Amino acid sequence: MKEKIMKVFEHLHANGEVSWKEIETTNYLVALFEEAGFQPKRFKHIPGFSVEIGTGSPKIGLRADMDALWQEVNGEMKANHSCGHDAHMTIVTGVMQQLKEMGDIGGTVRAIFQPAEELGNGSLSVIKEGVVDDLDYFYGVHLRPFDEISFPNCTQGIQHGSCVFVKGEIGGLDHHGARPHKGVNAIEVAASIVHHLGLTYTDPHIAATVKMTNLHAGTENFNIIPGKATFGLDLRAQTNAVMDELQHKVKTICAQLSAMYDVPIQLELFDYVPAAAVNEEAATLMAQSIEHVLGVPALSTIVTPGADDFHFYTIERPHLKATMLGLGADVTPGLHDPYMEFNHEAIFNAIEILTDVCLRTLQQK
């Protein structure tokens, strides 16, 4: 099986597609499953598909994210799988093939190949397709960096944080550099926003950050004071409650500075991703499977500042008992690095662990 699995991985790695454009990825995997005797069902309105094996309850879902990132690699802009989604698709494909060889598994396992995780909203579109509504348990998987988990160790869950981006616009008028009193300097307003963001405090026991990551103002003429500017903010918090607090503080800061400078400041929040809600029962089952397969105890749920739209599934469908396998793969230099590499043996560890946790969960009748 290893040779076949690695051919799947190599194809997916070499043919990445960015968010909402995973058309050929879908076609390739659908054909692969059809050749193996499955009956995959394409999503009606988006790229991606679901495929299942078995009948009856309990019903278990496996999520594989499909999209690549658009990055410069060796001087060429290309779709690049630097977040490991090529591995995730390969792993879930391998699990489904193993389960098929076992015959009657005593329940249902449904693999869901999801688009657009990198934009933080692909899962919401999959939820609208209705393919998770009848599931009882839901499992995901993600490669982990070498400095977070060393190969071959694995964690029973990943406590991702929440993330949201903010587009801001300062809407004043340009004026002469010799007459700064005639208007408002948008750069100074932006500097005030940065200053007050630095004075924004939340519970120090819960990790949270807010920072300006984008600012555009002015022209090539140095004697014009810019009245307009656009800026971007990156907000992150380890819990959804703190994220709500952080958003409120950002809105308050901008409203008060707008009043003080007498200039409009417009905000748009987008690409919100919630923090994880790891289910204790699902995490316990995952831990048992990790120890059974690897022969060493599972590591406890890790806390990471990264975000993943997997957690929309449990926000929108609270009945789901869900967790993500944190897969020790010695990812270097790190996730989203254009030259990311990892230990490919981790793929086979994950196939065995997720196969085991599916069978173990099917016994929870």
Tab-separated table of C-alpha atoms in Angstrom:
chain	number	residue	atom	x	y	z
A	1	MET	CA	0.000	0.000	0.000
A	2	LYS	CA	2.892	2.377	0.698
A	3	GLU	CA	3.915	2.700	-2.944
A	4	LYS	CA	0.352	3.497	-4.064
A	5	ILE	CA	-0.138	5.987	-1.260
A	6	MET	CA	3.087	7.819	-2.040
A	7	LYS	CA	2.087	8.100	-5.709
A	8	VAL	CA	-1.120	9.798	-4.587
A	9	PHE	CA	0.850	12.177	-2.382
A	10	GLU	CA	3.373	12.971	-5.108
A	11	HIS	CA	0.611	13.773	-7.588
A	12	LEU	CA	-1.230	16.039	-5.152
A	13	HIS	CA	2.007	17.732	-4.098
A	14	ALA	CA	2.969	18.480	-7.699
A	15	ASN	CA	-0.477	19.748	-8.720
A	16	GLY	CA	-1.619	22.104	-5.984
A	17	GLU	CA	-4.591	24.417	-6.495
A	18	VAL	CA	-5.519	27.506	-4.504
A	19	SER	CA	-8.742	28.067	-2.564
A	20	TRP	CA	-12.032	27.627	-4.469
A	21	LYS	CA	-10.117	26.416	-7.537
A	22	GLU	CA	-9.509	22.811	-6.431
A	23	ILE	CA	-11.220	21.499	-9.579
A	24	GLU	CA	-8.546	19.148	-10.914
A	25	THR	CA	-7.731	17.995	-7.380
A	26	THR	CA	-11.380	17.018	-6.995
A	27	ASN	CA	-11.422	15.293	-10.395
A	28	TYR	CA	-8.270	13.321	-9.613
A	29	LEU	CA	-9.472	12.076	-6.231
A	30	VAL	CA	-13.016	11.309	-7.415
A	31	ALA	CA	-11.575	9.175	-10.229
A	32	LEU	CA	-9.253	7.473	-7.755
A	33	PHE	CA	-12.135	6.521	-5.457
A	34	GLU	CA	-14.353	5.404	-8.334
A	35	GLU	CA	-11.599	3.101	-9.595
A	36	ALA	CA	-11.405	1.606	-6.094
A	37	GLY	CA	-15.145	0.823	-6.097
A	38	PHE	CA	-16.415	3.781	-4.060
A	39	GLN	CA	-19.272	6.096	-5.029
A	40	PRO	CA	-18.036	9.634	-4.290
A	41	LYS	CA	-20.573	12.484	-4.312
A	42	ARG	CA	-19.408	15.847	-5.603
A	43	PHE	CA	-20.601	18.954	-3.786
A	44	LYS	CA	-23.282	20.826	-5.683
A	45	HIS	CA	-21.978	24.376	-5.420
A	46	ILE	CA	-18.265	24.184	-4.561
A	47	PRO	CA	-15.187	22.084	-5.354
A	48	GLY	CA	-14.718	18.969	-3.252
A	49	PHE	CA	-16.746	15.872	-2.487
A	50	SER	CA	-17.692	13.290	0.110
A	51	VAL	CA	-17.321	9.531	-0.015
A	52	GLU	CA	-18.382	6.952	2.533
A	53	ILE	CA	-18.195	3.313	3.451
A	54	GLY	CA	-20.505	1.200	5.606
A	55	THR	CA	-24.061	1.751	6.776
A	56	GLY	CA	-25.889	2.661	9.939
A	57	SER	CA	-24.725	4.293	13.134
A	58	PRO	CA	-22.572	5.557	14.605
A	59	LYS	CA	-21.554	7.862	11.756
A	60	ILE	CA	-18.024	9.220	11.679
A	61	GLY	CA	-16.622	12.014	9.533
A	62	LEU	CA	-13.020	12.513	8.403
A	63	ARG	CA	-12.019	15.958	7.097
A	64	ALA	CA	-9.264	16.500	4.532
A	65	ASP	CA	-8.547	20.091	3.445
A	66	MET	CA	-7.612	20.464	-0.217
A	67	ASP	CA	-6.251	23.927	-1.039
A	68	ALA	CA	-2.682	25.105	-1.509
A	69	LEU	CA	-1.148	28.542	-0.892
A	70	TRP	CA	-0.036	30.969	-3.628
A	71	GLN	CA	3.672	31.517	-3.007
A	72	GLU	CA	6.964	32.275	-4.696
A	73	VAL	CA	9.062	29.106	-4.888
A	74	ASN	CA	12.482	29.267	-6.545
A	75	GLY	CA	11.526	32.523	-8.254
A	76	GLU	CA	8.188	31.238	-9.567
A	77	MET	CA	4.735	32.135	-8.256
A	78	LYS	CA	2.751	28.926	-7.897
A	79	ALA	CA	0.162	27.004	-5.889
A	80	ASN	CA	2.278	25.400	-3.174
A	81	HIS	CA	1.264	22.821	-0.548
A	82	SER	CA	3.316	24.350	2.270
A	83	CYS	CA	0.647	23.676	4.899
A	84	GLY	CA	0.471	19.909	4.384
A	85	HIS	CA	-2.959	19.624	2.817
A	86	ASP	CA	-1.509	17.287	0.190
A	87	ALA	CA	-0.566	14.974	3.068
A	88	HIS	CA	-3.984	15.336	4.709
A	89	MET	CA	-5.778	14.292	1.509
A	90	THR	CA	-3.401	11.367	1.092
A	91	ILE	CA	-3.965	10.240	4.686
A	92	VAL	CA	-7.758	10.270	4.477
A	93	THR	CA	-7.611	8.463	1.131
A	94	GLY	CA	-5.443	5.769	2.727
A	95	VAL	CA	-7.816	5.383	5.674
A	96	MET	CA	-10.806	4.871	3.394
A	97	GLN	CA	-8.939	2.268	1.335
A	98	GLN	CA	-7.935	0.359	4.479
A	99	LEU	CA	-11.477	0.395	5.839
A	100	LYS	CA	-12.831	-0.911	2.535
A	101	GLU	CA	-10.547	-3.929	2.733
A	102	MET	CA	-12.022	-4.801	6.144
A	103	GLY	CA	-15.548	-5.447	4.881
A	104	ASP	CA	-18.372	-4.789	7.353
A	105	ILE	CA	-17.151	-2.118	9.758
A	106	GLY	CA	-20.349	-1.894	11.815
A	107	GLY	CA	-21.279	1.696	11.033
A	108	THR	CA	-20.526	4.540	8.610
A	109	VAL	CA	-17.333	6.445	7.900
A	110	ARG	CA	-17.627	9.466	5.594
A	111	ALA	CA	-14.598	11.260	4.198
A	112	ILE	CA	-15.114	14.936	3.399
A	113	PHE	CA	-12.663	16.620	1.035
A	114	GLN	CA	-13.068	20.320	1.796
A	115	PRO	CA	-11.990	23.346	-0.262
A	116	ALA	CA	-10.691	26.727	0.883
A	117	GLU	CA	-9.418	26.065	4.406
A	118	GLU	CA	-6.723	28.692	3.917
A	119	LEU	CA	-9.356	31.406	3.499
A	120	GLY	CA	-11.007	30.323	6.736
A	121	ASN	CA	-14.476	29.770	5.314
A	122	GLY	CA	-14.462	26.599	3.221
A	123	SER	CA	-15.959	24.582	6.049
A	124	LEU	CA	-18.993	26.888	6.219
A	125	SER	CA	-19.753	26.145	2.574
A	126	VAL	CA	-19.396	22.404	3.208
A	127	ILE	CA	-21.800	22.672	6.137
A	128	LYS	CA	-24.356	24.223	3.773
A	129	GLU	CA	-24.032	21.118	1.583
A	130	GLY	CA	-25.569	19.146	4.470
A	131	VAL	CA	-22.927	16.412	4.595
A	132	VAL	CA	-22.145	16.721	8.320
A	133	ASP	CA	-25.679	17.056	9.676
A	134	ASP	CA	-26.134	13.352	10.462
A	135	LEU	CA	-22.614	12.674	11.734
A	136	ASP	CA	-21.938	11.747	15.377
A	137	TYR	CA	-18.138	12.110	15.506
A	138	PHE	CA	-15.765	14.186	13.390
A	139	TYR	CA	-11.993	13.841	13.098
A	140	GLY	CA	-9.398	16.032	11.422
A	141	VAL	CA	-5.621	15.858	11.076
A	142	HIS	CA	-2.821	18.394	10.737
A	143	LEU	CA	0.955	18.091	10.394
A	144	ARG	CA	2.825	19.816	13.216
A	145	PRO	CA	6.146	21.712	13.170
A	146	PHE	CA	9.288	20.035	14.524
A	147	ASP	CA	9.539	22.537	17.390
A	148	GLU	CA	5.979	21.783	18.504
A	149	ILE	CA	5.846	17.974	18.251
A	150	SER	CA	8.748	15.734	17.261
A	151	PHE	CA	8.202	12.710	15.021
A	152	PRO	CA	6.647	10.223	15.687
A	153	ASN	CA	4.759	11.678	18.652
A	154	CYS	CA	1.143	12.741	18.221
A	155	THR	CA	-1.422	14.691	20.210
A	156	GLN	CA	-5.030	13.823	20.933
A	157	GLY	CA	-6.203	17.312	19.966
A	158	ILE	CA	-5.181	20.725	18.696
A	159	GLN	CA	-6.422	23.778	20.591
A	160	HIS	CA	-6.263	26.275	17.757
A	161	GLY	CA	-6.928	29.894	18.546
A	162	SER	CA	-9.422	32.263	16.977
A	163	CYS	CA	-8.421	34.663	14.210
A	164	VAL	CA	-10.072	37.559	12.405
A	165	PHE	CA	-8.769	40.167	9.965
A	166	VAL	CA	-9.847	43.817	9.833
A	167	LYS	CA	-9.771	46.155	6.837
A	168	GLY	CA	-9.765	49.776	7.910
A	169	GLU	CA	-10.096	53.055	6.004
A	170	ILE	CA	-9.359	56.577	7.242
A	171	GLY	CA	-11.438	58.932	5.094
A	172	GLY	CA	-10.015	62.461	5.271
A	173	LEU	CA	-8.783	64.856	2.548
A	174	ASP	CA	-5.248	65.567	1.330
A	175	HIS	CA	-3.776	68.981	2.136
A	176	HIS	CA	-0.564	71.006	1.679
A	177	GLY	CA	2.555	70.056	3.615
A	178	ALA	CA	3.032	73.698	4.597
A	179	ARG	CA	-0.455	73.881	6.132
A	180	PRO	CA	-0.883	70.859	8.430
A	181	HIS	CA	-3.577	72.723	10.373
A	182	LYS	CA	-5.895	72.577	7.350
A	183	GLY	CA	-6.706	68.901	7.757
A	184	VAL	CA	-5.979	65.602	9.442
A	185	ASN	CA	-2.868	63.552	8.685
A	186	ALA	CA	-4.076	59.994	8.084
A	187	ILE	CA	-0.633	58.626	8.947
A	188	GLU	CA	-0.842	60.254	12.377
A	189	VAL	CA	-4.314	58.770	12.867
A	190	ALA	CA	-2.946	55.342	11.935
A	191	ALA	CA	-0.057	55.869	14.386
A	192	SER	CA	-2.593	56.651	17.107
A	193	ILE	CA	-4.449	53.440	16.302
A	194	VAL	CA	-1.198	51.474	16.638
A	195	HIS	CA	-0.419	53.243	19.932
A	196	HIS	CA	-3.797	52.451	21.453
A	197	LEU	CA	-3.733	48.868	20.198
A	198	GLY	CA	-0.532	48.490	22.199
A	199	LEU	CA	-2.467	49.569	25.284
A	200	THR	CA	-5.194	46.999	24.718
A	201	TYR	CA	-5.271	44.464	27.530
A	202	THR	CA	-7.174	41.220	27.960
A	203	ASP	CA	-6.790	38.405	30.511
A	204	PRO	CA	-3.014	37.709	30.576
A	205	HIS	CA	-3.680	34.027	31.270
A	206	ILE	CA	-5.176	33.673	27.774
A	207	ALA	CA	-2.947	34.391	24.780
A	208	ALA	CA	-4.214	37.219	22.580
A	209	THR	CA	-2.627	39.695	20.162
A	210	VAL	CA	-3.754	42.552	17.934
A	211	LYS	CA	-1.409	44.333	15.537
A	212	MET	CA	-1.432	46.428	12.377
A	213	THR	CA	-0.068	44.357	9.494
A	214	ASN	CA	-0.838	46.614	6.530
A	215	LEU	CA	-0.764	50.418	5.973
A	216	HIS	CA	-1.024	52.458	2.777
A	217	ALA	CA	-1.042	56.258	2.686
A	218	GLY	CA	0.418	59.096	0.645
A	219	THR	CA	1.802	59.416	-2.881
A	220	GLU	CA	5.144	60.159	-4.516
A	221	ASN	CA	4.689	63.829	-3.633
A	222	PHE	CA	6.293	64.483	-0.272
A	223	ASN	CA	4.649	67.916	0.080
A	224	ILE	CA	1.120	66.487	0.330
A	225	ILE	CA	-0.222	65.409	3.701
A	226	PRO	CA	-2.431	62.350	3.071
A	227	GLY	CA	-5.960	62.548	4.388
A	228	LYS	CA	-6.818	59.001	3.372
A	229	ALA	CA	-5.213	55.742	4.404
A	230	THR	CA	-6.083	52.083	4.433
A	231	PHE	CA	-4.819	49.642	7.018
A	232	GLY	CA	-5.132	46.010	8.035
A	233	LEU	CA	-5.235	44.393	11.453
A	234	ASP	CA	-4.602	40.800	12.527
A	235	LEU	CA	-6.493	39.736	15.677
A	236	ARG	CA	-5.812	36.442	17.437
A	237	ALA	CA	-7.051	34.966	20.709
A	238	GLN	CA	-6.899	31.530	22.261
A	239	THR	CA	-10.597	31.525	23.174
A	240	ASN	CA	-13.715	32.766	21.416
A	241	ALA	CA	-14.731	34.856	24.456
A	242	VAL	CA	-11.459	36.783	24.417
A	243	MET	CA	-11.749	37.237	20.658
A	244	ASP	CA	-15.164	38.845	21.173
A	245	GLU	CA	-13.612	41.165	23.767
A	246	LEU	CA	-10.710	42.011	21.449
A	247	GLN	CA	-13.025	42.901	18.559
A	248	HIS	CA	-15.067	45.171	20.847
A	249	LYS	CA	-11.939	46.995	22.014
A	250	VAL	CA	-10.702	47.553	18.445
A	251	LYS	CA	-14.080	48.975	17.397
A	252	THR	CA	-14.128	51.245	20.478
A	253	ILE	CA	-10.600	52.547	19.834
A	254	CYS	CA	-11.388	53.417	16.226
A	255	ALA	CA	-14.731	55.030	17.124
A	256	GLN	CA	-13.113	57.211	19.790
A	257	LEU	CA	-10.196	58.241	17.553
A	258	SER	CA	-12.657	59.012	14.766
A	259	ALA	CA	-14.450	61.396	17.109
A	260	MET	CA	-11.213	62.929	18.428
A	261	TYR	CA	-9.704	63.609	14.993
A	262	ASP	CA	-13.100	64.364	13.415
A	263	VAL	CA	-12.408	62.001	10.511
A	264	PRO	CA	-14.331	58.876	9.395
A	265	ILE	CA	-12.738	55.522	10.235
A	266	GLN	CA	-14.499	52.579	8.617
A	267	LEU	CA	-13.872	48.965	9.649
A	268	GLU	CA	-14.680	45.682	7.935
A	269	LEU	CA	-14.102	42.360	9.720
A	270	PHE	CA	-13.581	39.290	7.549
A	271	ASP	CA	-12.198	35.738	7.432
A	272	TYR	CA	-13.210	35.046	11.035
A	273	VAL	CA	-12.111	31.618	12.283
A	274	PRO	CA	-13.278	30.398	15.722
A	275	ALA	CA	-11.118	28.819	18.397
A	276	ALA	CA	-11.256	25.053	18.800
A	277	ALA	CA	-13.830	23.228	20.885
A	278	VAL	CA	-12.124	19.872	21.507
A	279	ASN	CA	-14.553	17.162	22.617
A	280	GLU	CA	-13.260	15.162	25.599
A	281	GLU	CA	-14.731	11.839	24.452
A	282	ALA	CA	-13.358	12.180	20.932
A	283	ALA	CA	-9.952	13.224	22.267
A	284	THR	CA	-9.864	10.219	24.621
A	285	LEU	CA	-10.605	7.837	21.746
A	286	MET	CA	-7.882	9.507	19.683
A	287	ALA	CA	-5.402	9.148	22.550
A	288	GLN	CA	-6.180	5.439	22.854
A	289	SER	CA	-5.584	4.926	19.138
A	290	ILE	CA	-2.315	6.863	19.194
A	291	GLU	CA	-0.969	4.707	22.018
A	292	HIS	CA	-2.223	1.503	20.364
A	293	VAL	CA	-0.536	2.303	17.034
A	294	LEU	CA	2.672	4.001	18.169
A	295	GLY	CA	3.216	2.102	21.430
A	296	VAL	CA	3.774	5.352	23.324
A	297	PRO	CA	1.243	7.529	25.173
A	298	ALA	CA	-0.447	10.311	23.254
A	299	LEU	CA	0.616	13.832	24.084
A	300	SER	CA	-2.040	16.042	25.657
A	301	THR	CA	-3.994	18.497	23.536
A	302	ILE	CA	-1.563	21.173	22.354
A	303	VAL	CA	-2.283	24.886	22.418
A	304	THR	CA	-1.214	26.674	19.242
A	305	PRO	CA	-1.752	30.288	18.108
A	306	GLY	CA	-2.582	29.136	14.588
A	307	ALA	CA	-6.158	28.858	13.350
A	308	ASP	CA	-8.145	26.309	11.332
A	309	ASP	CA	-11.666	26.504	9.931
A	310	PHE	CA	-12.242	22.874	11.024
A	311	HIS	CA	-13.695	24.337	14.198
A	312	PHE	CA	-16.640	25.927	12.395
A	313	TYR	CA	-18.073	22.408	12.171
A	314	THR	CA	-18.538	22.189	15.933
A	315	ILE	CA	-19.645	25.827	16.236
A	316	GLU	CA	-22.359	25.354	13.597
A	317	ARG	CA	-23.211	21.755	14.543
A	318	PRO	CA	-22.694	21.527	18.339
A	319	HIS	CA	-23.775	17.868	18.457
A	320	LEU	CA	-20.541	16.806	16.720
A	321	LYS	CA	-17.945	15.166	18.950
A	322	ALA	CA	-14.765	16.357	17.296
A	323	THR	CA	-11.007	16.561	17.654
A	324	MET	CA	-7.977	16.911	15.388
A	325	LEU	CA	-5.013	14.555	15.351
A	326	GLY	CA	-1.869	16.596	15.931
A	327	LEU	CA	0.571	14.673	13.747
A	328	GLY	CA	4.248	14.783	14.672
A	329	ALA	CA	5.981	15.064	11.300
A	330	ASP	CA	9.115	17.157	11.961
A	331	VAL	CA	7.857	19.936	9.669
A	332	THR	CA	10.754	22.268	8.799
A	333	PRO	CA	11.381	25.185	8.559
A	334	GLY	CA	7.684	25.588	9.419
A	335	LEU	CA	4.132	25.583	8.133
A	336	HIS	CA	3.487	28.064	5.285
A	337	ASP	CA	7.203	28.310	4.554
A	338	PRO	CA	7.548	28.011	0.753
A	339	TYR	CA	10.221	25.339	1.218
A	340	MET	CA	8.371	23.325	3.868
A	341	GLU	CA	9.417	19.695	4.232
A	342	PHE	CA	8.340	16.897	6.576
A	343	ASN	CA	8.967	13.248	7.392
A	344	HIS	CA	6.772	11.303	4.968
A	345	GLU	CA	6.616	8.341	7.354
A	346	ALA	CA	4.153	10.455	9.339
A	347	ILE	CA	1.602	9.862	6.564
A	348	PHE	CA	1.517	6.159	7.365
A	349	ASN	CA	1.382	6.758	11.122
A	350	ALA	CA	-1.673	8.947	10.562
A	351	ILE	CA	-3.375	6.387	8.307
A	352	GLU	CA	-2.999	3.728	10.999
A	353	ILE	CA	-4.112	6.032	13.823
A	354	LEU	CA	-7.180	7.381	12.028
A	355	THR	CA	-8.162	3.895	10.846
A	356	ASP	CA	-7.875	2.679	14.428
A	357	VAL	CA	-9.865	5.585	15.882
A	358	CYS	CA	-12.642	5.029	13.328
A	359	LEU	CA	-12.923	1.358	14.280
A	360	ARG	CA	-12.665	2.221	17.975
A	361	THR	CA	-15.372	4.882	17.663
A	362	LEU	CA	-17.669	2.526	15.744
A	363	GLN	CA	-17.773	0.405	18.892
A	364	GLN	CA	-19.330	3.293	20.851
A	365	LYS	CA	-22.926	2.195	20.260
